[in-house]
XYZ file of C-alpha atoms in Angstrom:
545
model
C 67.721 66.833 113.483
C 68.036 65.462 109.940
C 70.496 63.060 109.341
C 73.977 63.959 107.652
C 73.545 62.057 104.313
C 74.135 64.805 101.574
C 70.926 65.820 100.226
C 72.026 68.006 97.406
C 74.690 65.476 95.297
C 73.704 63.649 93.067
C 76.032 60.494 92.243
C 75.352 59.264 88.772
C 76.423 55.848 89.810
C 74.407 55.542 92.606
C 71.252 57.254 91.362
C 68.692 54.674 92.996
C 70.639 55.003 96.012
C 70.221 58.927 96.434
C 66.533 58.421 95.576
C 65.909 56.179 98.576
C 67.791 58.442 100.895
C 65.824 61.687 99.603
C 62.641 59.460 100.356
C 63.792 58.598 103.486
C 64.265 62.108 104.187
C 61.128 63.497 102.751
C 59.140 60.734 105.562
C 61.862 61.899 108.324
C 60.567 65.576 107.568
C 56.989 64.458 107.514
C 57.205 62.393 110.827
C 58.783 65.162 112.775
C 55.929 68.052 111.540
C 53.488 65.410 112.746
C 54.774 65.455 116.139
C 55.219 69.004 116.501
C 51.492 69.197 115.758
C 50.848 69.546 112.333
C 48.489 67.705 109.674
C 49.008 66.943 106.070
C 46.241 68.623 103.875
C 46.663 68.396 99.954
C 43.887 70.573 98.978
C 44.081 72.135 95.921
C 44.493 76.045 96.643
C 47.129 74.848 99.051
C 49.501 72.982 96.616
C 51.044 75.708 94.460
C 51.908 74.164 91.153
C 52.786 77.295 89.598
C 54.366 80.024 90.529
C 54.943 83.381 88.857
C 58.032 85.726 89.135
C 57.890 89.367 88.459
C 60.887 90.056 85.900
C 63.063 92.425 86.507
C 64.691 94.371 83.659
C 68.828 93.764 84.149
C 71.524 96.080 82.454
C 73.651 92.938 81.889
C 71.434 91.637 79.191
C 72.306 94.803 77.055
C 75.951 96.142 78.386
C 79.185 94.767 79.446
C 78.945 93.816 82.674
C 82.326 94.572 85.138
C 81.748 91.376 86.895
C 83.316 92.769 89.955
C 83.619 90.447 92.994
C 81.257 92.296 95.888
C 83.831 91.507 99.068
C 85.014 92.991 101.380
C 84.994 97.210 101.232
C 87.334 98.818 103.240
C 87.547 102.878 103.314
C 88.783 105.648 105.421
C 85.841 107.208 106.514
C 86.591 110.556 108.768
C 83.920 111.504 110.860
C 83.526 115.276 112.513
C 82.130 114.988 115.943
C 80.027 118.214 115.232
C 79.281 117.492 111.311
C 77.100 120.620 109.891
C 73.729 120.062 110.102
C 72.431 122.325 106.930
C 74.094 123.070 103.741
C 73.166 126.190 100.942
C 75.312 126.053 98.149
C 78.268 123.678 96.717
C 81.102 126.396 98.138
C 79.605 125.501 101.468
C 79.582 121.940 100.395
C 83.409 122.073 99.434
C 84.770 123.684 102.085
C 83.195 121.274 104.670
C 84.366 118.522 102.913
C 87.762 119.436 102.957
C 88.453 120.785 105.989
C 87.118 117.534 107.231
C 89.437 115.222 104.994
C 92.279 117.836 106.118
C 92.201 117.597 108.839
C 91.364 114.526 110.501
C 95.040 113.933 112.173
C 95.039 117.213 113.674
C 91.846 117.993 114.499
C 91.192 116.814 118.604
C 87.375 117.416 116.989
C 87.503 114.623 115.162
C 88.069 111.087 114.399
C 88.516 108.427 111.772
C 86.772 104.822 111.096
C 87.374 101.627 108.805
C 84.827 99.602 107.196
C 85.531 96.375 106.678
C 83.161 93.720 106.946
C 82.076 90.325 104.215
C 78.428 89.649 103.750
C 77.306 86.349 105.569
C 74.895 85.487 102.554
C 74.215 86.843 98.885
C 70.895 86.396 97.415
C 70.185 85.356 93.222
C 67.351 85.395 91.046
C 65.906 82.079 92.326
C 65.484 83.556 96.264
C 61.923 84.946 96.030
C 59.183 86.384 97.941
C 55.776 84.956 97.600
C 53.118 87.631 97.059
C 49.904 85.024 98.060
C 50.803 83.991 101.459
C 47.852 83.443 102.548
C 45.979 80.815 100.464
C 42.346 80.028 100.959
C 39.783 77.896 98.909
C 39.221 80.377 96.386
C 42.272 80.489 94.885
C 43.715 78.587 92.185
C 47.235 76.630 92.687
C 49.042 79.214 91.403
C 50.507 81.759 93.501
C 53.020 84.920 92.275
C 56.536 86.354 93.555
C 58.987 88.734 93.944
C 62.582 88.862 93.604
C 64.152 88.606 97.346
C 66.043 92.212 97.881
C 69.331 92.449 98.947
C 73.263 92.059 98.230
C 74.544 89.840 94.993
C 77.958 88.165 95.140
C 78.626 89.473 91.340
C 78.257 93.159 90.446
C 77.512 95.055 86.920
C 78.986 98.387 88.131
C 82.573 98.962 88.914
C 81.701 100.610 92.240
C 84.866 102.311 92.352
C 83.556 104.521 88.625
C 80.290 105.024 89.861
C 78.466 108.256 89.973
C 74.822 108.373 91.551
C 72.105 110.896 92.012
C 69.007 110.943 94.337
C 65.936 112.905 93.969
C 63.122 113.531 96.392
C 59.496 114.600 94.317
C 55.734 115.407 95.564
C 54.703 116.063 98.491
C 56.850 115.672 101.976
C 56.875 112.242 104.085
C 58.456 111.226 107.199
C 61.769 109.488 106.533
C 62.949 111.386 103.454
C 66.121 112.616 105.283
C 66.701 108.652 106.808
C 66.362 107.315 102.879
C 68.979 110.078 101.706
C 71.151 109.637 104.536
C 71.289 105.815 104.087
C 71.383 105.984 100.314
C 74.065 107.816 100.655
C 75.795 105.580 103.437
C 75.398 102.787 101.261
C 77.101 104.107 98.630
C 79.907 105.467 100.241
C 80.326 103.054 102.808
C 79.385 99.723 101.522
C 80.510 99.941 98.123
C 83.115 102.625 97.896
C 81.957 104.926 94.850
C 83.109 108.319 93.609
C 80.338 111.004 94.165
C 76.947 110.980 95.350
C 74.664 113.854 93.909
C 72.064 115.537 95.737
C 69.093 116.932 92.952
C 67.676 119.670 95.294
C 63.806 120.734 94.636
C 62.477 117.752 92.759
C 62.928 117.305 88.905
C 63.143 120.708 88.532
C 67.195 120.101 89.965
C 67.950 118.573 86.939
C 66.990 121.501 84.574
C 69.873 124.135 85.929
C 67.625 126.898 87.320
C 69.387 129.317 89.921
C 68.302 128.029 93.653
C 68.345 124.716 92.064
C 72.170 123.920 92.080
C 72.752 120.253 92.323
C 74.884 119.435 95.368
C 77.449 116.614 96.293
C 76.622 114.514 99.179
C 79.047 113.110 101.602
C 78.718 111.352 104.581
C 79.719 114.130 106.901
C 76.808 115.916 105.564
C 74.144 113.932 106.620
C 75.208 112.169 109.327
C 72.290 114.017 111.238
C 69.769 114.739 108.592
C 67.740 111.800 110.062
C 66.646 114.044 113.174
C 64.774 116.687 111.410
C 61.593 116.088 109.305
C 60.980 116.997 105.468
C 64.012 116.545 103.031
C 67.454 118.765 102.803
C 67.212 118.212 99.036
C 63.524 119.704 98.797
C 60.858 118.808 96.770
C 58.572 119.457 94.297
C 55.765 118.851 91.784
C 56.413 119.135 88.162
C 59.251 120.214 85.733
C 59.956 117.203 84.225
C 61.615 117.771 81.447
C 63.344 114.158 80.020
C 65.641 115.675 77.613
C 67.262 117.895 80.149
C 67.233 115.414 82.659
C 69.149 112.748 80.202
C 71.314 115.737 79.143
C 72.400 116.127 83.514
C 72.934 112.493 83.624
C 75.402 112.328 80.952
C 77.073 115.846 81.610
C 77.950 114.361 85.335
C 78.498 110.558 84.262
C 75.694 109.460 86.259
C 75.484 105.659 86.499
C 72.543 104.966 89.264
C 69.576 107.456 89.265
C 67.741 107.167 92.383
C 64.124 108.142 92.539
C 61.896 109.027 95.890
C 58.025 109.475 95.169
C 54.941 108.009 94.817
C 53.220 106.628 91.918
C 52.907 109.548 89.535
C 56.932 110.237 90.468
C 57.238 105.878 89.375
C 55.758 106.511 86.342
C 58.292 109.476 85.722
C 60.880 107.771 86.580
C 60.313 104.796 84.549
C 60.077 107.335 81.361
C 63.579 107.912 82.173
C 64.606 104.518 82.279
C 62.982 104.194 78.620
C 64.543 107.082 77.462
C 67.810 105.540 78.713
C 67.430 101.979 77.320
C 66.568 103.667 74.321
C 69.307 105.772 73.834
C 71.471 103.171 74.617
C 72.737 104.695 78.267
C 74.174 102.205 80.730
C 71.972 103.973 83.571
C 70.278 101.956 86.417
C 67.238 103.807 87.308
C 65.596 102.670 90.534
C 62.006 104.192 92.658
C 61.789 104.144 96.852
C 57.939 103.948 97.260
C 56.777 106.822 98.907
C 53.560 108.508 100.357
C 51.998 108.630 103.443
C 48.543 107.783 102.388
C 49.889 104.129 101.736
C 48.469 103.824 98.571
C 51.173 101.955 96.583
C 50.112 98.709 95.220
C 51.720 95.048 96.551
C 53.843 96.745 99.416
C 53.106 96.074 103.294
C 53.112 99.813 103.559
C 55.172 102.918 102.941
C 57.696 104.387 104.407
C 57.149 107.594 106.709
C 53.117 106.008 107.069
C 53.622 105.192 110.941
C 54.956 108.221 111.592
C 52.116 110.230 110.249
C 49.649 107.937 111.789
C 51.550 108.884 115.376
C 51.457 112.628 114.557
C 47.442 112.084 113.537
C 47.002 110.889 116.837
C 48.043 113.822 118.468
C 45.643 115.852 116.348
C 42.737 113.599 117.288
C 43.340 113.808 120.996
C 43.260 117.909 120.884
C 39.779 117.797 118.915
C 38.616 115.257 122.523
C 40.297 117.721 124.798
C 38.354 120.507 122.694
C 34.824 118.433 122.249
C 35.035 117.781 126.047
C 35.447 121.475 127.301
C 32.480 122.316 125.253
C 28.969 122.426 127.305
C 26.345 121.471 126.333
C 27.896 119.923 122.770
C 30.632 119.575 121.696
C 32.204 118.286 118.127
C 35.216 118.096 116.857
C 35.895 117.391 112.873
C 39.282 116.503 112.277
C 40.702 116.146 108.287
C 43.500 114.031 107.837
C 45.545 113.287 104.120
C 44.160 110.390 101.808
C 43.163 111.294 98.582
C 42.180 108.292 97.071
C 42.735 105.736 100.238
C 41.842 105.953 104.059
C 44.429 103.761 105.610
C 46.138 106.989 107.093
C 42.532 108.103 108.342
C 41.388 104.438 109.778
C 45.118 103.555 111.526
C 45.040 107.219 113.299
C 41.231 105.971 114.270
C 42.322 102.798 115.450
C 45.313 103.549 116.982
C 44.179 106.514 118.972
C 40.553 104.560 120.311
C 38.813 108.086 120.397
C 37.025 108.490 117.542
C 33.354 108.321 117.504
C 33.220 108.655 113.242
C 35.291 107.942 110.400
C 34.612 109.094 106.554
C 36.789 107.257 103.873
C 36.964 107.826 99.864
C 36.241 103.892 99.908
C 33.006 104.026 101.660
C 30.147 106.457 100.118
C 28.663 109.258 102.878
C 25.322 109.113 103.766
C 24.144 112.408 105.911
C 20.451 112.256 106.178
C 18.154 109.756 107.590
C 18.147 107.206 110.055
C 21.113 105.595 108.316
C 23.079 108.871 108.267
C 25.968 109.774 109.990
C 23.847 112.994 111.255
C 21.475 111.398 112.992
C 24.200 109.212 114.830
C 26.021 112.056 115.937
C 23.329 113.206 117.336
C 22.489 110.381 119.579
C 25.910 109.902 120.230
C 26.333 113.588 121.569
C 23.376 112.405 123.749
C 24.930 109.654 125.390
C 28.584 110.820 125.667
C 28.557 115.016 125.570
C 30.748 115.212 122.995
C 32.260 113.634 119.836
C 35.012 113.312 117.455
C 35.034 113.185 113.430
C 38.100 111.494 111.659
C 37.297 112.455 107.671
C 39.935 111.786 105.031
C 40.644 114.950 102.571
C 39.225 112.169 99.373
C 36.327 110.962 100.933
C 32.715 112.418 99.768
C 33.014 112.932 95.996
C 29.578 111.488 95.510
C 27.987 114.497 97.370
C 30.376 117.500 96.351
C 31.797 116.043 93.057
C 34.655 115.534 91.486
C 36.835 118.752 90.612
C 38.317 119.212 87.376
C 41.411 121.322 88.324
C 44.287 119.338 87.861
C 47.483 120.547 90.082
C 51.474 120.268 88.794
C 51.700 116.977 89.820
C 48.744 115.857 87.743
C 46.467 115.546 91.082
C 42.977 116.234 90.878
C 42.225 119.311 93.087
C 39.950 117.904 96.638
C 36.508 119.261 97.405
C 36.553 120.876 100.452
C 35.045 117.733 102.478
C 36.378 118.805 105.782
C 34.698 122.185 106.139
C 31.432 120.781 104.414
C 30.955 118.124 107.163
C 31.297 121.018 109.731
C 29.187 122.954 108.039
C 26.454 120.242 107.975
C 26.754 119.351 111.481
C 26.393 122.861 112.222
C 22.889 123.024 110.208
C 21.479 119.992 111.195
C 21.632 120.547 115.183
C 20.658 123.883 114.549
C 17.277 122.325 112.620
C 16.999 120.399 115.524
C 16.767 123.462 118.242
C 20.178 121.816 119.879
C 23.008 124.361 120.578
C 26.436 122.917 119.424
C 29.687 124.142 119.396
C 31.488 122.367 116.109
C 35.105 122.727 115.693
C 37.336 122.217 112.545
C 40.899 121.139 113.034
C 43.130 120.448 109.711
C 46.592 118.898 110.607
C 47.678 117.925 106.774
C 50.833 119.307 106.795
C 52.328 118.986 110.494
C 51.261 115.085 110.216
C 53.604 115.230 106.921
C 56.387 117.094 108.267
C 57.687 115.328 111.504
C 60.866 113.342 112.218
C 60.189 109.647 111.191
C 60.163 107.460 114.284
C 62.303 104.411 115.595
C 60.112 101.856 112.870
C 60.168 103.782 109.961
C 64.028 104.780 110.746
C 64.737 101.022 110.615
C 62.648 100.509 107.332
C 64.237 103.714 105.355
C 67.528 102.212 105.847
C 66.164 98.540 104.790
C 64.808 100.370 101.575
C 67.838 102.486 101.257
C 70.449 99.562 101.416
C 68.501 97.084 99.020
C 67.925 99.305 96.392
C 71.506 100.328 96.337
C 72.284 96.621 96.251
C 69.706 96.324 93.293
C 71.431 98.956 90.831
C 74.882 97.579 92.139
C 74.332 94.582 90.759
C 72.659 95.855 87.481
C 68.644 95.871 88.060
C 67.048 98.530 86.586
C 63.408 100.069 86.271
C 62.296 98.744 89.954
C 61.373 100.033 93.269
C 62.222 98.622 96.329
C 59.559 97.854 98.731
C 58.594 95.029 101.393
C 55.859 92.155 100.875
C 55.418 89.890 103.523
C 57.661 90.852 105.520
C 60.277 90.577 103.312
C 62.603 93.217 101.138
C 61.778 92.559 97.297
C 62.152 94.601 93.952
C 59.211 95.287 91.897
C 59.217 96.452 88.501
C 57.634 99.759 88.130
C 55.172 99.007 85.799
C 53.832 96.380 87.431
C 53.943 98.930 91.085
C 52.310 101.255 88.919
C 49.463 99.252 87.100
C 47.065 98.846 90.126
C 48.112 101.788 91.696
C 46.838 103.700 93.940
C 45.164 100.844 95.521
C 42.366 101.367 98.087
C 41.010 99.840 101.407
C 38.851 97.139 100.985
C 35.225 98.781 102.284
C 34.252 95.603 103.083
C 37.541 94.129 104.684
C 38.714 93.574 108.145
C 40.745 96.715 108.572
C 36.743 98.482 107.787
C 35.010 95.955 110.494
C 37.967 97.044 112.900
C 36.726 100.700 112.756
C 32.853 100.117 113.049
C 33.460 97.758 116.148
C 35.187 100.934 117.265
C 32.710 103.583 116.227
C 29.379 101.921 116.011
C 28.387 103.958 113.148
C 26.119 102.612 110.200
C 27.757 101.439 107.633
C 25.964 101.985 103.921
C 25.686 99.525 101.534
C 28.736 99.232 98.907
C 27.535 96.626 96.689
C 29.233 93.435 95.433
C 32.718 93.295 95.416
C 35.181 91.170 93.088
C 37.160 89.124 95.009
C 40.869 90.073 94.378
C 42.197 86.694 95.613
C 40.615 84.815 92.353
C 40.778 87.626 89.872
C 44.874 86.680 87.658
C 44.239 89.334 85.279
C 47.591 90.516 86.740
C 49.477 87.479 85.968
C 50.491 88.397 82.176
C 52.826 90.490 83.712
C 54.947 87.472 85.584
C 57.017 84.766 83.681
C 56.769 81.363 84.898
C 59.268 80.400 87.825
C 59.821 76.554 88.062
C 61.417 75.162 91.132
């Protein structure tokens, strides 16, 4: 234990004083890490002399701020013990709500609930995430952070004035119900604010089309919305139209915009934020990474990704059970989702063990020769009877091309690469005089569409709660996301810049699957090495400690 002497007051009478005792200290500290085990190094990469804080873009420095005290919330918060499960329209909506609020004392159906509780700890500006964890002797002694997520003693918004809106856009992803159910939670619940808006079918909710009718969320609503997969608000690609989109926001008074979607959705939503800023609008505007491929920059990963790794495996151990019950040959191509990335592709790999090939966007596809993943099918039909092909719906440009069809969301259009592999497996055994059965299974949209499961549950409501906390307090133009471990706020530009990233071809996730698959691995060339390369850091302002 360290002694009690006060280590953060500094007497100006005794100043020589203090600095003795912080030395003694310091060599207290040092002598106890020594006998626990651990050595003093002062190499360079590993003393971090710099380091460099994203900056966050904060309503206070342009608008009044409320300065309202965040303490303790307490509301009356009736709960149905059979809440509906699915809502149409906003009569629907209405009457729900208040025949719930009705009739709570005489209702045996139902029953009521206080919150009341005080955060333990608030977090600042100077409580930050570092990005380089892991320092080795490449590196320079710099290193870069993140804001630390999470509540802030002072707020901007009067919580008790606020109106807020969520959004789901692109395509579906496991957890969208658990981040609009805890979004909504949050809002309610934790801070106590006037109406929560539901934008139904993407940006295309904001522009008043009929089936498009913006709804009010309550708590009652989706208090089960976290069972079923997709998104009660649905989704969609395209209509984004800013000026009637700024035109909904200030016809409803809407304070927090929240945004759920991937990059291309970011970059939309940050035009908003612009737009707002611009026109003067006292509008947080905030992102909730999302996509299953994993393919957002700086984040650990993305919400909804282990539960569509999960369903993948399921997919992967029907094409064994079919590859099996084939005599003499059997194969199995399986296409997963990963248009520009093959995390999805390589965790289903890994975590299912039964894959005898992967094919990746990262890594190039090499069919003929001795090198070629036909001829190792081949002998590895040979030695096992069977076998099992994990391709990702991206991978194999350089051998079909890339298409110039452009969908709503502003996606390229994907090759076919799924079917072509069959179709080449197919040839080349026939070439060889060896009958083969090949089979083609395409699971995209069942491994999008489940329920998200107990980790991902846990994480939506992390993401949910912190970027509530983040508009609350007057952040605007982030997402919310978790490096390291640990909840942080990125601005979207910076989430945006590098994004989508890829897998590393030449990293250890990569290694992991050829120690699994034993297939040959083509040459990828020289790679930069991302740990030296600070082209990023103009985006960072200097954070002194």
């Amino acid at each position: 234990m360290l002694s009690g002497k006060n280590k953060y007051t500094l007497q100006a009478s005794s100043l020589q004083e203090d600095t003795v005792s912080r030395d003694e200290e310091l060599a207290e500290i040092e002598q106890q890490l020594e006998s626990a085990g651990f050595q003093a190094r002062c190499e360079e990469h590993l003393i971090v002399k710099k380091v460099y804080k994203a900056k966050l873009e904060s309503l206070r420095d342009r608008f009044p701020s409320t300065d309202t005290l965040n303490s303790r919330v307490e509301l009356f918060k009736p709960i149905p013990m059979q809440p509906p499960k699915a809502f149409q329209n906003q009569t629907e909506v209405d009457v729900a709500r208040n025949s719930n609020h009705s009739s709570v004392s005489s209702n045996p159906n139902s029953f009521s609930q206080f919150i009341a509780f005080d955060y333990n700890e608030y977090f600042n500006d100077d409580d930050v995430v570092y990005l380089d964890a892991v320092r080795t002797s490449r590196m320079v002694s710099l290193s870069r952070a993140f804001v630390r997520a999470g509540p802030r003693e002072r707020l901007h918004f009067n919580p008790a004035t606020v109106n807020a809106a969520i959004v789901t856009c692109g395509g579906l992803c496991p957890g969208l119900n658990n981040v609009i159910r805890e979004l909504t939670h949050s809002l309610y619940s934790v801070y106590g604010v006037n109406q929560v808006w539901g934008i139904r079918g993407g940006f295309r909710g904001f522009l008043g089309l009929a089936d498009f009718e913006p709804i009010i969320l309550t708590n009652e609503l989706v208090e089960d919305i976290h069972h079923e997969g997709g998104t009660v608000l649905r989704s969609g690609r395209g209509g984004f139209e800013i000026e009637k989109i700024l035109q909904f926001l200030q016809e409803r008074d809407i304070s927090q915009l929240y945004v759920i979607g991937g990059d291309g959705t970011h970059r939309a939503a940050f035009k908003i934020h612009e737009e707002c800023m611009q026109q003067n609008r006292n509008i947080a505007v905030v992102g909730i990474c999302k996509t299953i491929d994993n393919d957002l920059d700086y984040i650990d990963r993305s919400f909804g990704f282990l539960s569509s790794v999960e369903a993948a495996q399921a997919s992967i151990r029907t094409a064994k059970t079919e590859s099996m019950c084939v005599s003499p040959r059997g194969i199995t191509v399986v296409k997963l989702m990963g248009r520009s990335a093959g995390y999805l592709t390589a965790y289903a790999a890994l975590g299912s063990g039964d894959v005898d090939c992967v094919l990746i966007p990262e890594v190039p596809i090499v069919l003929e020769g001795k090198e070629g993943i036909l001829h190792f099918l081949e002998k590895r039909v040979a030695e096992k009877k069977y076998a099992v092909v994990v391709v990702a719906e991206g991978a194999g440009e350089e051998i079909l091309g890339t298409s110039s069809e452009i969908d709503k969301g502003g996606n390229k259009k994907l090759q076919p690469i799924g079917e072509y592999i069959k179709k080449q497996i197919q040839d080349h055994f026939e070439n060889k005089g060896l009958e083969c059965t090949v089979r083609y299974i395409d699971p995209s949209y069942m491994v999008r569409s489940v329920p998200a499961n107990a980790a991902d549950s846990v994480y939506c409501t992390e993401l949910a709660q912190n970027a509530v906390h983040g508009a609350m307090c007057g952040y605007t133009g982030f997402s919310v996301g978790q490096v390291n471990s640990h909840g942080v706020y990125i601005p979207i530009p910076l989430l945006v810049a590098t994004s989508p990233r890829t897998m590393d071809p030449k990293g250890l996730l990569w290694e992991r699957i050829l120690s699994l698959t034993g297939q040959p691995n083509p040459d990828v060339g020289e790679l930069c090495n991302p740990e030296n390369e600070m082209d990023c850091f103009p985006h960072f302002e200097r954070f002194i400690h």
